[in-house]
Amino acid sequence: MANSIWTIEEFTCPGCGMNYTATKEDHTEQHSGSFKCSICNGVVHTWSGHHHFFGWTAVKTRPPVFGRRWAGVEW
Ligand SMILES: [Zn+2]
């Protein structure tokens, strides 16, 4: 089996503050892609390089009120 390294990374949607985790896998070849939020359809993360992200999972750890604060673009 290939000696691939997987790491879990966390991302926060800039649109609605939803948190996601994704598994990052290192590749020898170039990959590019993007992940869109399933709530607000905003782009959570885009990547290109010698890695790939998969297994996107929504994390529901924060109550909605707290999530709003994270989205805080209303000044
Ligand atoms: Zn969102």
mmCIF file of N, CA, C and O and ligand atoms in Angstrom:
data_model
loop_
_atom_site.group_PDB
_atom_site.id
_atom_site.type_symbol
_atom_site.label_atom_id
_atom_site.label_comp_id
_atom_site.label_asym_id
_atom_site.label_seq_id
_atom_site.Cartn_x
_atom_site.Cartn_y
_atom_site.Cartn_z
ATOM 1 N N MET A 1 0.835 -1.197 0.000
ATOM 2 C CA MET A 1 0.000 0.000 0.000
ATOM 3 C C MET A 1 0.872 1.250 0.000
ATOM 4 O O MET A 1 1.910 1.297 0.633
ATOM 5 N N ALA A 2 0.423 2.250 -0.730
ATOM 6 C CA ALA A 2 1.197 3.489 -0.827
ATOM 7 C C ALA A 2 1.255 4.193 0.525
ATOM 8 O O ALA A 2 0.308 4.169 1.296
ATOM 9 N N ASN A 3 2.353 4.802 0.746
ATOM 10 C CA ASN A 3 2.547 5.484 2.014
ATOM 11 C C ASN A 3 2.032 6.924 1.923
ATOM 12 O O ASN A 3 2.788 7.873 1.929
ATOM 13 N N SER A 4 0.731 7.057 1.818
ATOM 14 C CA SER A 4 0.146 8.380 1.683
ATOM 15 C C SER A 4 -0.163 8.968 3.052
ATOM 16 O O SER A 4 -0.475 8.240 3.988
ATOM 17 N N ILE A 5 -0.067 10.269 3.109
ATOM 18 C CA ILE A 5 -0.309 10.954 4.373
ATOM 19 C C ILE A 5 -1.616 11.720 4.298
ATOM 20 O O ILE A 5 -1.804 12.560 3.422
ATOM 21 N N TRP A 6 -2.503 11.413 5.194
ATOM 22 C CA TRP A 6 -3.768 12.115 5.257
ATOM 23 C C TRP A 6 -3.802 12.987 6.501
ATOM 24 O O TRP A 6 -3.433 12.548 7.580
ATOM 25 N N THR A 7 -4.244 14.198 6.297
ATOM 26 C CA THR A 7 -4.436 15.069 7.447
ATOM 27 C C THR A 7 -5.827 15.698 7.359
ATOM 28 O O THR A 7 -6.328 15.993 6.282
ATOM 29 N N ILE A 8 -6.425 15.886 8.512
ATOM 30 C CA ILE A 8 -7.742 16.520 8.571
ATOM 31 C C ILE A 8 -7.546 18.025 8.766
ATOM 32 O O ILE A 8 -6.803 18.443 9.642
ATOM 33 N N GLU A 9 -8.205 18.806 7.925
ATOM 34 C CA GLU A 9 -8.124 20.247 8.079
ATOM 35 C C GLU A 9 -9.515 20.833 8.265
ATOM 36 O O GLU A 9 -10.495 20.284 7.776
ATOM 37 N N GLU A 10 -9.555 21.946 8.951
ATOM 38 C CA GLU A 10 -10.831 22.604 9.223
ATOM 39 C C GLU A 10 -10.964 23.869 8.406
ATOM 40 O O GLU A 10 -10.004 24.604 8.212
ATOM 41 N N PHE A 11 -12.187 24.102 7.937
ATOM 42 C CA PHE A 11 -12.472 25.304 7.160
ATOM 43 C C PHE A 11 -13.765 25.915 7.657
ATOM 44 O O PHE A 11 -14.649 25.202 8.119
ATOM 45 N N THR A 12 -13.851 27.219 7.548
ATOM 46 C CA THR A 12 -15.081 27.915 7.916
ATOM 47 C C THR A 12 -15.615 28.646 6.697
ATOM 48 O O THR A 12 -14.871 29.356 6.018
ATOM 49 N N CYS A 13 -16.884 28.440 6.416
ATOM 50 C CA CYS A 13 -17.499 29.111 5.276
ATOM 51 C C CYS A 13 -17.504 30.621 5.507
ATOM 52 O O CYS A 13 -17.999 31.081 6.539
ATOM 53 N N PRO A 14 -16.975 31.399 4.581
ATOM 54 C CA PRO A 14 -16.959 32.850 4.743
ATOM 55 C C PRO A 14 -18.353 33.465 4.619
ATOM 56 O O PRO A 14 -18.577 34.588 5.033
ATOM 57 N N GLY A 15 -19.268 32.724 4.033
ATOM 58 C CA GLY A 15 -20.605 33.251 3.812
ATOM 59 C C GLY A 15 -21.514 33.111 5.020
ATOM 60 O O GLY A 15 -22.160 34.055 5.443
ATOM 61 N N CYS A 16 -21.561 31.913 5.598
ATOM 62 C CA CYS A 16 -22.517 31.665 6.673
ATOM 63 C C CYS A 16 -21.860 31.168 7.948
ATOM 64 O O CYS A 16 -22.524 30.972 8.955
ATOM 65 N N GLY A 17 -20.562 30.953 7.926
ATOM 66 C CA GLY A 17 -19.864 30.563 9.143
ATOM 67 C C GLY A 17 -19.924 29.078 9.457
ATOM 68 O O GLY A 17 -19.479 28.651 10.518
ATOM 69 N N MET A 18 -20.491 28.303 8.558
ATOM 70 C CA MET A 18 -20.554 26.863 8.769
ATOM 71 C C MET A 18 -19.144 26.269 8.751
ATOM 72 O O MET A 18 -18.298 26.677 7.953
ATOM 73 N N ASN A 19 -18.917 25.358 9.665
ATOM 74 C CA ASN A 19 -17.603 24.731 9.729
ATOM 75 C C ASN A 19 -17.595 23.389 9.019
ATOM 76 O O ASN A 19 -18.553 22.628 9.101
ATOM 77 N N TYR A 20 -16.501 23.141 8.363
ATOM 78 C CA TYR A 20 -16.332 21.881 7.644
ATOM 79 C C TYR A 20 -14.962 21.294 7.962
ATOM 80 O O TYR A 20 -14.010 22.032 8.235
ATOM 81 N N THR A 21 -14.907 20.007 7.891
ATOM 82 C CA THR A 21 -13.607 19.353 7.911
ATOM 83 C C THR A 21 -13.442 18.600 6.601
ATOM 84 O O THR A 21 -14.415 18.150 5.999
ATOM 85 N N ALA A 22 -12.206 18.515 6.158
ATOM 86 C CA ALA A 22 -11.906 17.773 4.937
ATOM 87 C C ALA A 22 -10.594 17.034 5.141
ATOM 88 O O ALA A 22 -9.740 17.460 5.918
ATOM 89 N N THR A 23 -10.476 15.944 4.454
ATOM 90 C CA THR A 23 -9.246 15.175 4.520
ATOM 91 C C THR A 23 -8.335 15.591 3.384
ATOM 92 O O THR A 23 -8.731 15.589 2.221
ATOM 93 N N LYS A 24 -7.124 15.991 3.741
ATOM 94 C CA LYS A 24 -6.150 16.399 2.742
ATOM 95 C C LYS A 24 -5.219 15.226 2.451
ATOM 96 O O LYS A 24 -4.666 14.619 3.370
ATOM 97 N N GLU A 25 -5.097 14.948 1.190
ATOM 98 C CA GLU A 25 -4.241 13.845 0.783
ATOM 99 C C GLU A 25 -3.160 14.374 -0.152
ATOM 100 O O GLU A 25 -3.449 15.062 -1.123
ATOM 101 N N ASP A 26 -1.923 14.070 0.166
ATOM 102 C CA ASP A 26 -0.818 14.492 -0.697
ATOM 103 C C ASP A 26 -0.738 13.619 -1.938
ATOM 104 O O ASP A 26 -0.879 12.398 -1.869
ATOM 105 N N HIS A 27 -0.514 14.266 -3.075
ATOM 106 C CA HIS A 27 -0.395 13.552 -4.339
ATOM 107 C C HIS A 27 0.907 13.933 -5.028
ATOM 108 O O HIS A 27 1.433 15.014 -4.802
ATOM 109 N N THR A 28 1.363 13.085 -5.879
ATOM 110 C CA THR A 28 2.539 13.424 -6.673
ATOM 111 C C THR A 28 2.134 14.217 -7.908
ATOM 112 O O THR A 28 2.940 14.892 -8.506
ATOM 113 N N GLU A 29 0.859 14.128 -8.261
ATOM 114 C CA GLU A 29 0.368 14.881 -9.412
ATOM 115 C C GLU A 29 -0.420 16.106 -8.955
ATOM 116 O O GLU A 29 -0.929 16.153 -7.844
ATOM 117 N N GLN A 30 -0.526 17.060 -9.874
ATOM 118 C CA GLN A 30 -1.273 18.279 -9.591
ATOM 119 C C GLN A 30 -2.773 18.001 -9.550
ATOM 120 O O GLN A 30 -3.303 17.285 -10.388
ATOM 121 N N HIS A 31 -3.407 18.597 -8.581
ATOM 122 C CA HIS A 31 -4.858 18.520 -8.511
ATOM 123 C C HIS A 31 -5.393 19.918 -8.249
ATOM 124 O O HIS A 31 -4.731 20.739 -7.635
ATOM 125 N N SER A 32 -6.575 20.164 -8.717
ATOM 126 C CA SER A 32 -7.234 21.412 -8.350
ATOM 127 C C SER A 32 -8.713 21.136 -8.172
ATOM 128 O O SER A 32 -9.266 20.212 -8.764
ATOM 129 N N GLY A 33 -9.320 21.926 -7.343
ATOM 130 C CA GLY A 33 -10.740 21.735 -7.101
ATOM 131 C C GLY A 33 -11.245 22.799 -6.158
ATOM 132 O O GLY A 33 -10.503 23.675 -5.725
ATOM 133 N N SER A 34 -12.511 22.725 -5.885
ATOM 134 C CA SER A 34 -13.101 23.663 -4.948
ATOM 135 C C SER A 34 -14.269 22.989 -4.250
ATOM 136 O O SER A 34 -14.816 22.000 -4.732
ATOM 137 N N PHE A 35 -14.593 23.532 -3.086
ATOM 138 C CA PHE A 35 -15.734 23.008 -2.347
ATOM 139 C C PHE A 35 -16.691 24.142 -2.031
ATOM 140 O O PHE A 35 -16.282 25.189 -1.554
ATOM 141 N N LYS A 36 -17.958 23.911 -2.334
ATOM 142 C CA LYS A 36 -18.966 24.928 -2.052
ATOM 143 C C LYS A 36 -19.811 24.527 -0.860
ATOM 144 O O LYS A 36 -20.130 23.348 -0.674
ATOM 145 N N CYS A 37 -20.156 25.543 -0.089
ATOM 146 C CA CYS A 37 -20.979 25.352 1.096
ATOM 147 C C CYS A 37 -22.344 24.799 0.707
ATOM 148 O O CYS A 37 -22.975 25.283 -0.236
ATOM 149 N N SER A 38 -22.785 23.792 1.458
ATOM 150 C CA SER A 38 -24.090 23.201 1.157
ATOM 151 C C SER A 38 -25.224 24.047 1.721
ATOM 152 O O SER A 38 -26.385 23.823 1.418
ATOM 153 N N ILE A 39 -24.891 25.023 2.559
ATOM 154 C CA ILE A 39 -25.912 25.888 3.145
ATOM 155 C C ILE A 39 -26.154 27.114 2.263
ATOM 156 O O ILE A 39 -27.260 27.388 1.845
ATOM 157 N N CYS A 40 -25.088 27.858 1.986
ATOM 158 C CA CYS A 40 -25.249 29.128 1.270
ATOM 159 C C CYS A 40 -24.623 29.093 -0.120
ATOM 160 O O CYS A 40 -24.664 30.075 -0.845
ATOM 161 N N ASN A 41 -24.035 27.980 -0.490
ATOM 162 C CA ASN A 41 -23.443 27.794 -1.810
ATOM 163 C C ASN A 41 -22.214 28.678 -2.055
ATOM 164 O O ASN A 41 -21.780 28.864 -3.175
ATOM 165 N N GLY A 42 -21.672 29.253 -0.990
ATOM 166 C CA GLY A 42 -20.449 30.037 -1.115
ATOM 167 C C GLY A 42 -19.240 29.120 -1.213
ATOM 168 O O GLY A 42 -19.280 27.970 -0.781
ATOM 169 N N VAL A 43 -18.179 29.628 -1.803
ATOM 170 C CA VAL A 43 -16.964 28.832 -1.938
ATOM 171 C C VAL A 43 -16.210 28.818 -0.611
ATOM 172 O O VAL A 43 -15.800 29.859 -0.102
ATOM 173 N N VAL A 44 -16.088 27.650 -0.041
ATOM 174 C CA VAL A 44 -15.414 27.503 1.242
ATOM 175 C C VAL A 44 -13.904 27.414 1.046
ATOM 176 O O VAL A 44 -13.130 28.018 1.780
ATOM 177 N N HIS A 45 -13.511 26.673 0.033
ATOM 178 C CA HIS A 45 -12.075 26.503 -0.188
ATOM 179 C C HIS A 45 -11.804 26.092 -1.636
ATOM 180 O O HIS A 45 -12.552 25.317 -2.213
ATOM 181 N N THR A 46 -10.754 26.673 -2.182
ATOM 182 C CA THR A 46 -10.282 26.213 -3.484
ATOM 183 C C THR A 46 -8.828 25.817 -3.324
ATOM 184 O O THR A 46 -8.117 26.378 -2.489
ATOM 185 N N TRP A 47 -8.414 24.866 -4.088
ATOM 186 C CA TRP A 47 -7.037 24.414 -3.969
ATOM 187 C C TRP A 47 -6.484 24.000 -5.320
ATOM 188 O O TRP A 47 -7.218 23.653 -6.235
ATOM 189 N N SER A 48 -5.178 24.084 -5.426
ATOM 190 C CA SER A 48 -4.479 23.515 -6.574
ATOM 191 C C SER A 48 -3.046 23.260 -6.152
ATOM 192 O O SER A 48 -2.450 24.027 -5.408
ATOM 193 N N GLY A 49 -2.534 22.167 -6.570
ATOM 194 C CA GLY A 49 -1.192 21.796 -6.153
ATOM 195 C C GLY A 49 -1.104 20.294 -5.984
ATOM 196 O O GLY A 49 -1.931 19.546 -6.497
ATOM 197 N N HIS A 50 -0.091 19.890 -5.260
ATOM 198 C CA HIS A 50 0.151 18.462 -5.101
ATOM 199 C C HIS A 50 -0.626 17.879 -3.926
ATOM 200 O O HIS A 50 -0.086 17.184 -3.089
ATOM 201 N N HIS A 51 -1.881 18.217 -3.885
ATOM 202 C CA HIS A 51 -2.725 17.659 -2.844
ATOM 203 C C HIS A 51 -4.185 17.732 -3.277
ATOM 204 O O HIS A 51 -4.529 18.432 -4.228
ATOM 205 N N HIS A 52 -5.001 17.020 -2.569
ATOM 206 C CA HIS A 52 -6.408 16.974 -2.896
ATOM 207 C C HIS A 52 -7.200 16.900 -1.601
ATOM 208 O O HIS A 52 -6.730 16.350 -0.612
ATOM 209 N N PHE A 53 -8.374 17.487 -1.610
ATOM 210 C CA PHE A 53 -9.233 17.427 -0.432
ATOM 211 C C PHE A 53 -10.458 16.592 -0.748
ATOM 212 O O PHE A 53 -11.058 16.718 -1.811
ATOM 213 N N PHE A 54 -10.817 15.756 0.177
ATOM 214 C CA PHE A 54 -12.035 14.958 -0.021
ATOM 215 C C PHE A 54 -12.677 14.702 1.334
ATOM 216 O O PHE A 54 -12.110 15.028 2.385
ATOM 217 N N GLY A 55 -13.834 14.105 1.295
ATOM 218 C CA GLY A 55 -14.525 13.763 2.531
ATOM 219 C C GLY A 55 -15.009 14.976 3.306
ATOM 220 O O GLY A 55 -14.915 15.029 4.523
ATOM 221 N N TRP A 56 -15.535 15.955 2.593
ATOM 222 C CA TRP A 56 -16.030 17.160 3.248
ATOM 223 C C TRP A 56 -17.207 16.836 4.149
ATOM 224 O O TRP A 56 -18.172 16.205 3.736
ATOM 225 N N THR A 57 -17.096 17.285 5.391
ATOM 226 C CA THR A 57 -18.137 16.998 6.365
ATOM 227 C C THR A 57 -18.479 18.263 7.141
ATOM 228 O O THR A 57 -17.591 18.976 7.599
ATOM 229 N N ALA A 58 -19.759 18.541 7.267
ATOM 230 C CA ALA A 58 -20.193 19.702 8.048
ATOM 231 C C ALA A 58 -20.021 19.406 9.530
ATOM 232 O O ALA A 58 -20.319 18.307 9.992
ATOM 233 N N VAL A 59 -19.523 20.393 10.237
ATOM 234 C CA VAL A 59 -19.326 20.246 11.676
ATOM 235 C C VAL A 59 -20.308 21.146 12.403
ATOM 236 O O VAL A 59 -20.316 22.359 12.196
ATOM 237 N N LYS A 60 -21.131 20.542 13.222
ATOM 238 C CA LYS A 60 -22.122 21.337 13.943
ATOM 239 C C LYS A 60 -21.718 21.425 15.408
ATOM 240 O O LYS A 60 -22.272 20.760 16.271
ATOM 241 N N THR A 61 -20.735 22.242 15.657
ATOM 242 C CA THR A 61 -20.264 22.370 17.033
ATOM 243 C C THR A 61 -20.701 23.683 17.654
ATOM 244 O O THR A 61 -20.803 23.796 18.853
ATOM 245 N N ARG A 62 -20.949 24.677 16.830
ATOM 246 C CA ARG A 62 -21.295 25.984 17.368
ATOM 247 C C ARG A 62 -22.777 26.276 17.161
ATOM 248 O O ARG A 62 -23.322 25.969 16.111
ATOM 249 N N PRO A 63 -23.412 26.888 18.154
ATOM 250 C CA PRO A 63 -24.814 27.286 17.970
ATOM 251 C C PRO A 63 -24.914 28.359 16.899
ATOM 252 O O PRO A 63 -23.944 29.079 16.638
ATOM 253 N N PRO A 64 -26.088 28.479 16.257
ATOM 254 C CA PRO A 64 -26.273 29.419 15.142
ATOM 255 C C PRO A 64 -25.892 30.850 15.483
ATOM 256 O O PRO A 64 -25.349 31.567 14.657
ATOM 257 N N VAL A 65 -26.163 31.274 16.719
ATOM 258 C CA VAL A 65 -25.874 32.659 17.099
ATOM 259 C C VAL A 65 -24.377 32.916 17.019
ATOM 260 O O VAL A 65 -23.918 33.925 16.503
ATOM 261 N N PHE A 66 -23.628 31.975 17.521
ATOM 262 C CA PHE A 66 -22.179 32.109 17.480
ATOM 263 C C PHE A 66 -21.680 32.082 16.037
ATOM 264 O O PHE A 66 -20.793 32.821 15.657
ATOM 265 N N GLY A 67 -22.318 31.250 15.231
ATOM 266 C CA GLY A 67 -21.953 31.154 13.827
ATOM 267 C C GLY A 67 -22.148 32.473 13.096
ATOM 268 O O GLY A 67 -21.361 32.830 12.240
ATOM 269 N N ARG A 68 -23.206 33.191 13.485
ATOM 270 C CA ARG A 68 -23.478 34.488 12.875
ATOM 271 C C ARG A 68 -22.321 35.451 13.139
ATOM 272 O O ARG A 68 -21.946 36.222 12.271
ATOM 273 N N ARG A 69 -21.831 35.408 14.348
ATOM 274 C CA ARG A 69 -20.731 36.297 14.703
ATOM 275 C C ARG A 69 -19.527 36.046 13.814
ATOM 276 O O ARG A 69 -18.834 36.958 13.418
ATOM 277 N N TRP A 70 -19.311 34.802 13.522
ATOM 278 C CA TRP A 70 -18.163 34.425 12.688
ATOM 279 C C TRP A 70 -18.332 34.953 11.272
ATOM 280 O O TRP A 70 -17.378 35.278 10.591
ATOM 281 N N ALA A 71 -19.574 35.043 10.846
ATOM 282 C CA ALA A 71 -19.825 35.533 9.496
ATOM 283 C C ALA A 71 -19.755 37.044 9.455
ATOM 284 O O ALA A 71 -19.720 37.633 8.380
ATOM 285 N N GLY A 72 -19.727 37.656 10.648
ATOM 286 C CA GLY A 72 -19.856 39.094 10.846
ATOM 287 C C GLY A 72 -19.349 40.051 9.782
ATOM 288 O O GLY A 72 -18.313 40.682 9.944
ATOM 289 N N VAL A 73 -20.068 40.198 8.716
ATOM 290 C CA VAL A 73 -19.682 41.160 7.701
ATOM 291 C C VAL A 73 -20.572 42.387 7.742
ATOM 292 O O VAL A 73 -20.447 43.285 6.947
ATOM 293 N N GLU A 74 -21.537 42.393 8.679
ATOM 294 C CA GLU A 74 -22.422 43.557 8.807
ATOM 295 C C GLU A 74 -21.802 44.534 9.778
ATOM 296 O O GLU A 74 -21.797 44.333 10.975
ATOM 297 N N TRP A 75 -21.261 45.592 9.252
ATOM 298 C CA TRP A 75 -20.598 46.570 10.115
ATOM 299 C C TRP A 75 -21.534 47.701 10.468
ATOM 300 O O TRP A 75 -22.180 48.256 9.631
HETATM 301 ZN ZN ZN B 1 -21.986 28.829 3.814
#
